[in-house]
Amino acid sequence: MNRTHRSARKPAGPVAVGAAAGAVAAGGLVLGRKALALARTGKGHALKHRALDLAAGALQPKYPLDAMSTYLNGFHMYADDMGRQVEATHFCIHLRHDLHQCVIFDRNAPDARLIGIEYIIGEERFRALPEDEKRLWHSHHYEVKSGTLTAPGIPDLAEHTYFSDLVSTYGKTFHTWQYDRDDFPYGIPQLMMGLTEDGQIDRTLVEDRDRRLGVSSSRKREQRADIPMPDVAPGANSWESGRTVQTRLEERDFNR
């Protein structure tokens, strides 16, 4: 019986062996990358804290992080001040067919600062929002068509297809860290907006971003010329009326 059992087992073929080796190598690469990232962010931490961080990074499942399928880089301005513009690195989850949720960092690096969040919805859902809610949202038509919103590392054809859908979406963004002013997350979350036409964006920011990431906003603008420019739904980009909204801290009675 043992001989029969052994003879029924065929040696693993080269494809299976290669796949197994590839999986092991990929797993080792991911673990190594995590270790390097933790080493970079753990400078100055006590040894026991660094050991705990490394163990948690290797052992704990982090399903929302694994689901972040899209990396975008663009620019936001404070809803009440066009002169305050910042670079924003998004990592997004396509939660539903008409809803993305993104966490925003100042850059794509292990020690990047978490600076905010953004929700992205389709035009149909935006048009159904209450009028007061619409004032919190901005359109993406100019960010896409101008080439200033990019998906670094994605082939041009795939990026073009993605942005053909994104051009008619709307975003609600709050930044929790005013990193253009302080190297610490002081204050309350601030409502952010997107730029809507030429002449508004700080070209120095764009040129610096393009150089660091190896992208060309002007070339992307040309490549997206065939993407139809959507009509912006009424209620978005409320700042264009000359009046805007912004968050503030308010003292209130505490309810028990």
PDB file of C-alpha atoms in Angstrom:
ATOM      1  CA  MET A   1       0.000   0.000   0.000  1.00  0.00           C
ATOM      2  CA  ASN A   2       2.798   2.349   0.811  1.00  0.00           C
ATOM      3  CA  ARG A   3       4.516   1.570  -2.483  1.00  0.00           C
ATOM      4  CA  THR A   4       1.255   2.203  -4.371  1.00  0.00           C
ATOM      5  CA  HIS A   5       0.741   5.467  -2.521  1.00  0.00           C
ATOM      6  CA  ARG A   6       4.274   6.608  -3.260  1.00  0.00           C
ATOM      7  CA  SER A   7       4.066   5.650  -6.916  1.00  0.00           C
ATOM      8  CA  ALA A   8       0.823   7.629  -7.331  1.00  0.00           C
ATOM      9  CA  ARG A   9       2.589  10.818  -6.327  1.00  0.00           C
ATOM     10  CA  LYS A  10       4.276  12.420  -9.278  1.00  0.00           C
ATOM     11  CA  PRO A  11       7.244  14.660  -8.812  1.00  0.00           C
ATOM     12  CA  ALA A  12       6.411  18.329  -9.019  1.00  0.00           C
ATOM     13  CA  GLY A  13       6.871  19.709 -12.502  1.00  0.00           C
ATOM     14  CA  PRO A  14       9.064  22.710 -13.340  1.00  0.00           C
ATOM     15  CA  VAL A  15       6.022  25.044 -13.563  1.00  0.00           C
ATOM     16  CA  ALA A  16       4.834  24.106 -10.075  1.00  0.00           C
ATOM     17  CA  VAL A  17       8.328  24.417  -8.656  1.00  0.00           C
ATOM     18  CA  GLY A  18       8.772  27.781 -10.347  1.00  0.00           C
ATOM     19  CA  ALA A  19       5.443  29.034  -9.044  1.00  0.00           C
ATOM     20  CA  ALA A  20       6.276  27.941  -5.510  1.00  0.00           C
ATOM     21  CA  ALA A  21       9.679  29.565  -5.708  1.00  0.00           C
ATOM     22  CA  GLY A  22       8.110  32.730  -7.051  1.00  0.00           C
ATOM     23  CA  ALA A  23       5.590  32.831  -4.235  1.00  0.00           C
ATOM     24  CA  VAL A  24       8.327  32.380  -1.637  1.00  0.00           C
ATOM     25  CA  ALA A  25      10.443  35.075  -3.265  1.00  0.00           C
ATOM     26  CA  ALA A  26       7.496  37.469  -3.456  1.00  0.00           C
ATOM     27  CA  GLY A  27       6.654  36.839   0.174  1.00  0.00           C
ATOM     28  CA  GLY A  28      10.246  37.453   1.164  1.00  0.00           C
ATOM     29  CA  LEU A  29      10.314  40.640  -0.901  1.00  0.00           C
ATOM     30  CA  VAL A  30       7.179  41.977   0.774  1.00  0.00           C
ATOM     31  CA  LEU A  31       8.474  41.103   4.230  1.00  0.00           C
ATOM     32  CA  GLY A  32      11.836  42.667   3.423  1.00  0.00           C
ATOM     33  CA  ARG A  33      10.182  45.821   2.146  1.00  0.00           C
ATOM     34  CA  LYS A  34       8.115  46.074   5.319  1.00  0.00           C
ATOM     35  CA  ALA A  35      11.213  45.608   7.439  1.00  0.00           C
ATOM     36  CA  LEU A  36      13.019  48.369   5.554  1.00  0.00           C
ATOM     37  CA  ALA A  37      10.024  50.690   5.871  1.00  0.00           C
ATOM     38  CA  LEU A  38       9.717  50.045   9.595  1.00  0.00           C
ATOM     39  CA  ALA A  39      13.448  50.591  10.031  1.00  0.00           C
ATOM     40  CA  ARG A  40      13.122  53.948   8.343  1.00  0.00           C
ATOM     41  CA  THR A  41      10.135  55.084  10.397  1.00  0.00           C
ATOM     42  CA  GLY A  42      11.418  53.548  13.631  1.00  0.00           C
ATOM     43  CA  LYS A  43      14.500  55.704  14.047  1.00  0.00           C
ATOM     44  CA  GLY A  44      14.727  56.849  17.650  1.00  0.00           C
ATOM     45  CA  HIS A  45      12.140  54.316  18.846  1.00  0.00           C
ATOM     46  CA  ALA A  46      12.947  51.968  21.701  1.00  0.00           C
ATOM     47  CA  LEU A  47      14.147  48.543  20.528  1.00  0.00           C
ATOM     48  CA  LYS A  48      11.091  46.771  21.989  1.00  0.00           C
ATOM     49  CA  HIS A  49       8.789  49.111  20.065  1.00  0.00           C
ATOM     50  CA  ARG A  50      10.628  48.440  16.815  1.00  0.00           C
ATOM     51  CA  ALA A  51      10.436  44.676  17.442  1.00  0.00           C
ATOM     52  CA  LEU A  52       6.698  44.907  18.132  1.00  0.00           C
ATOM     53  CA  ASP A  53       6.142  46.997  14.994  1.00  0.00           C
ATOM     54  CA  LEU A  54       8.029  44.473  12.869  1.00  0.00           C
ATOM     55  CA  ALA A  55       6.098  41.536  14.323  1.00  0.00           C
ATOM     56  CA  ALA A  56       2.757  43.286  13.856  1.00  0.00           C
ATOM     57  CA  GLY A  57       3.666  44.185  10.276  1.00  0.00           C
ATOM     58  CA  ALA A  58       4.455  40.576   9.478  1.00  0.00           C
ATOM     59  CA  LEU A  59       1.625  38.835  11.338  1.00  0.00           C
ATOM     60  CA  GLN A  60      -1.463  41.047  11.417  1.00  0.00           C
ATOM     61  CA  PRO A  61      -3.862  41.109   8.453  1.00  0.00           C
ATOM     62  CA  LYS A  62      -4.684  44.645   7.330  1.00  0.00           C
ATOM     63  CA  TYR A  63      -7.549  44.193   4.911  1.00  0.00           C
ATOM     64  CA  PRO A  64      -8.377  47.875   4.190  1.00  0.00           C
ATOM     65  CA  LEU A  65      -4.736  48.542   3.351  1.00  0.00           C
ATOM     66  CA  ASP A  66      -4.578  45.488   1.084  1.00  0.00           C
ATOM     67  CA  ALA A  67      -7.691  46.749  -0.728  1.00  0.00           C
ATOM     68  CA  MET A  68      -6.094  50.075  -1.672  1.00  0.00           C
ATOM     69  CA  SER A  69      -5.732  49.514  -5.385  1.00  0.00           C
ATOM     70  CA  THR A  70      -5.094  53.006  -6.746  1.00  0.00           C
ATOM     71  CA  TYR A  71      -2.265  55.490  -6.149  1.00  0.00           C
ATOM     72  CA  LEU A  72      -2.972  59.041  -7.348  1.00  0.00           C
ATOM     73  CA  ASN A  73      -0.983  62.239  -7.043  1.00  0.00           C
ATOM     74  CA  GLY A  74      -2.486  65.710  -7.405  1.00  0.00           C
ATOM     75  CA  PHE A  75      -2.940  69.068  -5.730  1.00  0.00           C
ATOM     76  CA  HIS A  76      -5.471  70.623  -3.355  1.00  0.00           C
ATOM     77  CA  MET A  77      -6.109  74.154  -2.215  1.00  0.00           C
ATOM     78  CA  TYR A  78      -7.687  75.262   1.046  1.00  0.00           C
ATOM     79  CA  ALA A  79     -11.369  76.000   0.473  1.00  0.00           C
ATOM     80  CA  ASP A  80     -10.978  79.585   1.686  1.00  0.00           C
ATOM     81  CA  ASP A  81      -7.528  80.407   0.286  1.00  0.00           C
ATOM     82  CA  MET A  82      -6.379  79.706  -3.280  1.00  0.00           C
ATOM     83  CA  GLY A  83      -2.883  80.838  -2.316  1.00  0.00           C
ATOM     84  CA  ARG A  84      -2.450  77.804  -0.064  1.00  0.00           C
ATOM     85  CA  GLN A  85      -1.915  74.856  -2.385  1.00  0.00           C
ATOM     86  CA  VAL A  86      -0.370  71.525  -1.421  1.00  0.00           C
ATOM     87  CA  GLU A  87       0.604  68.262  -3.068  1.00  0.00           C
ATOM     88  CA  ALA A  88      -1.600  65.324  -2.126  1.00  0.00           C
ATOM     89  CA  THR A  89      -0.733  61.634  -2.518  1.00  0.00           C
ATOM     90  CA  HIS A  90      -3.875  59.471  -2.519  1.00  0.00           C
ATOM     91  CA  PHE A  91      -4.264  55.745  -1.876  1.00  0.00           C
ATOM     92  CA  CYS A  92      -7.803  54.688  -2.719  1.00  0.00           C
ATOM     93  CA  ILE A  93     -10.240  51.826  -2.281  1.00  0.00           C
ATOM     94  CA  HIS A  94     -12.999  51.371  -4.875  1.00  0.00           C
ATOM     95  CA  LEU A  95     -15.614  50.641  -2.219  1.00  0.00           C
ATOM     96  CA  ARG A  96     -18.684  50.613  -4.492  1.00  0.00           C
ATOM     97  CA  HIS A  97     -19.241  51.231  -8.175  1.00  0.00           C
ATOM     98  CA  ASP A  98     -19.876  54.937  -7.491  1.00  0.00           C
ATOM     99  CA  LEU A  99     -17.809  55.492  -4.333  1.00  0.00           C
ATOM    100  CA  HIS A 100     -14.063  55.606  -3.725  1.00  0.00           C
ATOM    101  CA  GLN A 101     -12.477  56.334  -0.366  1.00  0.00           C
ATOM    102  CA  CYS A 102      -8.902  57.592  -0.129  1.00  0.00           C
ATOM    103  CA  VAL A 103      -6.321  58.299   2.530  1.00  0.00           C
ATOM    104  CA  ILE A 104      -3.967  61.154   1.691  1.00  0.00           C
ATOM    105  CA  PHE A 105      -0.273  61.543   2.511  1.00  0.00           C
ATOM    106  CA  ASP A 106       2.173  64.332   1.740  1.00  0.00           C
ATOM    107  CA  ARG A 107       4.234  61.929  -0.419  1.00  0.00           C
ATOM    108  CA  ASN A 108       4.717  58.253  -1.259  1.00  0.00           C
ATOM    109  CA  ALA A 109       7.354  57.240   1.288  1.00  0.00           C
ATOM    110  CA  PRO A 110       7.546  55.004   4.394  1.00  0.00           C
ATOM    111  CA  ASP A 111       7.752  58.033   6.682  1.00  0.00           C
ATOM    112  CA  ALA A 112       5.087  60.074   4.855  1.00  0.00           C
ATOM    113  CA  ARG A 113       2.749  62.220   6.914  1.00  0.00           C
ATOM    114  CA  LEU A 114      -0.944  61.288   6.916  1.00  0.00           C
ATOM    115  CA  ILE A 115      -2.607  64.572   5.971  1.00  0.00           C
ATOM    116  CA  GLY A 116      -6.229  63.833   5.110  1.00  0.00           C
ATOM    117  CA  ILE A 117      -9.035  61.878   3.496  1.00  0.00           C
ATOM    118  CA  GLU A 118     -11.120  62.148   0.332  1.00  0.00           C
ATOM    119  CA  TYR A 119     -14.376  60.572  -0.816  1.00  0.00           C
ATOM    120  CA  ILE A 120     -15.034  60.378  -4.556  1.00  0.00           C
ATOM    121  CA  ILE A 121     -18.490  59.869  -6.077  1.00  0.00           C
ATOM    122  CA  GLY A 122     -20.068  59.814  -9.518  1.00  0.00           C
ATOM    123  CA  GLU A 123     -22.060  62.629 -11.063  1.00  0.00           C
ATOM    124  CA  GLU A 124     -25.450  60.953 -10.580  1.00  0.00           C
ATOM    125  CA  ARG A 125     -24.902  60.590  -6.837  1.00  0.00           C
ATOM    126  CA  PHE A 126     -23.550  64.141  -6.567  1.00  0.00           C
ATOM    127  CA  ARG A 127     -26.627  65.623  -8.258  1.00  0.00           C
ATOM    128  CA  ALA A 128     -28.827  63.831  -5.698  1.00  0.00           C
ATOM    129  CA  LEU A 129     -27.049  65.403  -2.693  1.00  0.00           C
ATOM    130  CA  PRO A 130     -28.701  68.118  -0.571  1.00  0.00           C
ATOM    131  CA  GLU A 131     -27.698  71.621  -1.649  1.00  0.00           C
ATOM    132  CA  ASP A 132     -25.793  72.336   1.587  1.00  0.00           C
ATOM    133  CA  GLU A 133     -23.840  69.102   1.169  1.00  0.00           C
ATOM    134  CA  LYS A 134     -22.857  69.982  -2.402  1.00  0.00           C
ATOM    135  CA  ARG A 135     -20.929  73.010  -1.103  1.00  0.00           C
ATOM    136  CA  LEU A 136     -18.355  70.624   0.391  1.00  0.00           C
ATOM    137  CA  TRP A 137     -17.535  68.930  -2.915  1.00  0.00           C
ATOM    138  CA  HIS A 138     -15.280  69.816  -5.852  1.00  0.00           C
ATOM    139  CA  SER A 139     -15.195  68.584  -9.438  1.00  0.00           C
ATOM    140  CA  HIS A 140     -12.295  66.681 -10.997  1.00  0.00           C
ATOM    141  CA  HIS A 141     -12.766  67.837 -14.595  1.00  0.00           C
ATOM    142  CA  TYR A 142      -9.825  70.265 -14.661  1.00  0.00           C
ATOM    143  CA  GLU A 143      -7.487  68.098 -12.591  1.00  0.00           C
ATOM    144  CA  VAL A 144      -7.893  65.290 -15.125  1.00  0.00           C
ATOM    145  CA  LYS A 145      -7.905  67.332 -18.339  1.00  0.00           C
ATOM    146  CA  SER A 146      -4.938  69.493 -17.295  1.00  0.00           C
ATOM    147  CA  GLY A 147      -2.757  66.458 -16.565  1.00  0.00           C
ATOM    148  CA  THR A 148      -2.002  67.625 -13.021  1.00  0.00           C
ATOM    149  CA  LEU A 149      -3.735  64.574 -11.525  1.00  0.00           C
ATOM    150  CA  THR A 150      -1.660  61.484 -12.251  1.00  0.00           C
ATOM    151  CA  ALA A 151      -1.463  57.769 -11.463  1.00  0.00           C
ATOM    152  CA  PRO A 152       2.333  57.272 -11.270  1.00  0.00           C
ATOM    153  CA  GLY A 153       3.698  54.017 -12.647  1.00  0.00           C
ATOM    154  CA  ILE A 154       0.552  53.050 -14.576  1.00  0.00           C
ATOM    155  CA  PRO A 155       0.896  52.499 -18.355  1.00  0.00           C
ATOM    156  CA  ASP A 156      -0.472  55.405 -20.389  1.00  0.00           C
ATOM    157  CA  LEU A 157      -3.323  53.411 -21.924  1.00  0.00           C
ATOM    158  CA  ALA A 158      -4.552  52.110 -18.568  1.00  0.00           C
ATOM    159  CA  GLU A 159      -4.244  55.550 -16.975  1.00  0.00           C
ATOM    160  CA  HIS A 160      -6.179  57.118 -19.864  1.00  0.00           C
ATOM    161  CA  THR A 161      -9.019  54.633 -19.376  1.00  0.00           C
ATOM    162  CA  TYR A 162      -9.119  55.263 -15.626  1.00  0.00           C
ATOM    163  CA  PHE A 163      -9.207  59.038 -15.974  1.00  0.00           C
ATOM    164  CA  SER A 164     -11.881  58.861 -18.676  1.00  0.00           C
ATOM    165  CA  ASP A 165     -14.162  57.684 -15.865  1.00  0.00           C
ATOM    166  CA  LEU A 166     -12.730  59.915 -13.137  1.00  0.00           C
ATOM    167  CA  VAL A 167     -13.158  63.154 -15.142  1.00  0.00           C
ATOM    168  CA  SER A 168     -16.865  63.377 -14.290  1.00  0.00           C
ATOM    169  CA  THR A 169     -16.536  62.547 -10.576  1.00  0.00           C
ATOM    170  CA  TYR A 170     -16.655  64.767  -7.486  1.00  0.00           C
ATOM    171  CA  GLY A 171     -14.576  64.739  -4.308  1.00  0.00           C
ATOM    172  CA  LYS A 172     -15.058  65.797  -0.689  1.00  0.00           C
ATOM    173  CA  THR A 173     -11.697  66.341   0.989  1.00  0.00           C
ATOM    174  CA  PHE A 174     -10.562  67.288   4.461  1.00  0.00           C
ATOM    175  CA  HIS A 175      -6.930  67.730   5.442  1.00  0.00           C
ATOM    176  CA  THR A 176      -6.088  66.967   9.057  1.00  0.00           C
ATOM    177  CA  TRP A 177      -2.499  68.205   8.894  1.00  0.00           C
ATOM    178  CA  GLN A 178      -1.676  71.684   7.580  1.00  0.00           C
ATOM    179  CA  TYR A 179       1.799  70.600   6.597  1.00  0.00           C
ATOM    180  CA  ASP A 180       2.366  73.715   4.512  1.00  0.00           C
ATOM    181  CA  ARG A 181       2.539  75.594   7.823  1.00  0.00           C
ATOM    182  CA  ASP A 182       3.521  73.222  10.615  1.00  0.00           C
ATOM    183  CA  ASP A 183       5.489  70.018  11.086  1.00  0.00           C
ATOM    184  CA  PHE A 184       2.812  68.821  13.511  1.00  0.00           C
ATOM    185  CA  PRO A 185      -0.950  68.199  12.997  1.00  0.00           C
ATOM    186  CA  TYR A 186      -2.199  71.304  14.800  1.00  0.00           C
ATOM    187  CA  GLY A 187      -5.767  72.525  14.567  1.00  0.00           C
ATOM    188  CA  ILE A 188      -8.971  71.098  13.191  1.00  0.00           C
ATOM    189  CA  PRO A 189      -9.581  69.434   9.810  1.00  0.00           C
ATOM    190  CA  GLN A 190      -9.757  71.884   6.929  1.00  0.00           C
ATOM    191  CA  LEU A 191     -12.008  71.619   3.882  1.00  0.00           C
ATOM    192  CA  MET A 192     -10.044  71.446   0.637  1.00  0.00           C
ATOM    193  CA  MET A 193     -10.947  72.097  -2.996  1.00  0.00           C
ATOM    194  CA  GLY A 194      -9.532  71.414  -6.455  1.00  0.00           C
ATOM    195  CA  LEU A 195      -8.384  73.896  -9.094  1.00  0.00           C
ATOM    196  CA  THR A 196     -10.761  74.464 -11.999  1.00  0.00           C
ATOM    197  CA  GLU A 197      -8.951  76.384 -14.755  1.00  0.00           C
ATOM    198  CA  ASP A 198      -5.590  77.458 -16.122  1.00  0.00           C
ATOM    199  CA  GLY A 199      -3.721  80.188 -14.285  1.00  0.00           C
ATOM    200  CA  GLN A 200      -4.768  79.071 -10.808  1.00  0.00           C
ATOM    201  CA  ILE A 201      -2.238  76.390  -9.909  1.00  0.00           C
ATOM    202  CA  ASP A 202       1.232  77.124  -8.597  1.00  0.00           C
ATOM    203  CA  ARG A 203       3.435  75.941 -11.471  1.00  0.00           C
ATOM    204  CA  THR A 204       6.431  75.584  -9.157  1.00  0.00           C
ATOM    205  CA  LEU A 205       4.580  72.867  -7.232  1.00  0.00           C
ATOM    206  CA  VAL A 206       3.701  71.050 -10.437  1.00  0.00           C
ATOM    207  CA  GLU A 207       7.216  71.248 -11.876  1.00  0.00           C
ATOM    208  CA  ASP A 208       8.762  69.980  -8.641  1.00  0.00           C
ATOM    209  CA  ARG A 209       6.287  67.089  -8.455  1.00  0.00           C
ATOM    210  CA  ASP A 210       6.827  66.174 -12.121  1.00  0.00           C
ATOM    211  CA  ARG A 211      10.592  66.130 -11.673  1.00  0.00           C
ATOM    212  CA  ARG A 212      10.483  63.943  -8.550  1.00  0.00           C
ATOM    213  CA  LEU A 213       8.011  61.424  -9.938  1.00  0.00           C
ATOM    214  CA  GLY A 214       9.334  61.404 -13.491  1.00  0.00           C
ATOM    215  CA  VAL A 215       6.029  62.451 -15.069  1.00  0.00           C
ATOM    216  CA  SER A 216       5.067  65.220 -17.506  1.00  0.00           C
ATOM    217  CA  SER A 217       1.824  67.056 -16.808  1.00  0.00           C
ATOM    218  CA  SER A 218       1.967  68.773 -20.191  1.00  0.00           C
ATOM    219  CA  ARG A 219       2.335  65.458 -22.030  1.00  0.00           C
ATOM    220  CA  LYS A 220      -0.515  63.941 -20.040  1.00  0.00           C
ATOM    221  CA  ARG A 221      -2.643  66.954 -20.936  1.00  0.00           C
ATOM    222  CA  GLU A 222      -2.036  66.226 -24.624  1.00  0.00           C
ATOM    223  CA  GLN A 223      -2.784  62.525 -24.164  1.00  0.00           C
ATOM    224  CA  ARG A 224      -6.110  63.334 -22.492  1.00  0.00           C
ATOM    225  CA  ALA A 225      -7.256  65.854 -25.090  1.00  0.00           C
ATOM    226  CA  ASP A 226      -9.721  63.295 -26.482  1.00  0.00           C
ATOM    227  CA  ILE A 227     -11.418  62.787 -23.102  1.00  0.00           C
ATOM    228  CA  PRO A 228     -14.688  64.756 -23.306  1.00  0.00           C
ATOM    229  CA  MET A 229     -14.890  67.740 -20.959  1.00  0.00           C
ATOM    230  CA  PRO A 230     -17.989  67.217 -18.791  1.00  0.00           C
ATOM    231  CA  ASP A 231     -20.402  69.953 -17.767  1.00  0.00           C
ATOM    232  CA  VAL A 232     -19.877  70.622 -14.069  1.00  0.00           C
ATOM    233  CA  ALA A 233     -23.005  69.970 -12.032  1.00  0.00           C
ATOM    234  CA  PRO A 234     -24.432  73.031 -10.235  1.00  0.00           C
ATOM    235  CA  GLY A 235     -23.429  73.271  -6.572  1.00  0.00           C
ATOM    236  CA  ALA A 236     -19.856  71.987  -6.888  1.00  0.00           C
ATOM    237  CA  ASN A 237     -16.807  74.230  -6.453  1.00  0.00           C
ATOM    238  CA  SER A 238     -18.815  76.609  -4.277  1.00  0.00           C
ATOM    239  CA  TRP A 239     -15.839  78.952  -3.847  1.00  0.00           C
ATOM    240  CA  GLU A 240     -16.221  80.073  -7.464  1.00  0.00           C
ATOM    241  CA  SER A 241     -19.237  82.143  -6.391  1.00  0.00           C
ATOM    242  CA  GLY A 242     -16.989  84.333  -4.242  1.00  0.00           C
ATOM    243  CA  ARG A 243     -18.309  82.815  -1.023  1.00  0.00           C
ATOM    244  CA  THR A 244     -17.009  79.628   0.561  1.00  0.00           C
ATOM    245  CA  VAL A 245     -17.298  77.428   3.641  1.00  0.00           C
ATOM    246  CA  GLN A 246     -14.632  76.279   6.077  1.00  0.00           C
ATOM    247  CA  THR A 247     -14.512  74.416   9.370  1.00  0.00           C
ATOM    248  CA  ARG A 248     -14.050  76.140  12.723  1.00  0.00           C
ATOM    249  CA  LEU A 249     -13.855  75.172  16.392  1.00  0.00           C
ATOM    250  CA  GLU A 250     -17.007  75.931  18.367  1.00  0.00           C
ATOM    251  CA  GLU A 251     -17.597  75.616  22.099  1.00  0.00           C
ATOM    252  CA  ARG A 252     -20.907  73.982  23.012  1.00  0.00           C
ATOM    253  CA  ASP A 253     -22.742  72.631  26.044  1.00  0.00           C
ATOM    254  CA  PHE A 254     -21.963  68.988  26.765  1.00  0.00           C
ATOM    255  CA  ASN A 255     -24.962  66.606  26.736  1.00  0.00           C
ATOM    256  CA  ARG A 256     -25.069  63.861  29.343  1.00  0.00           C
TER     257      ARG A 256
END
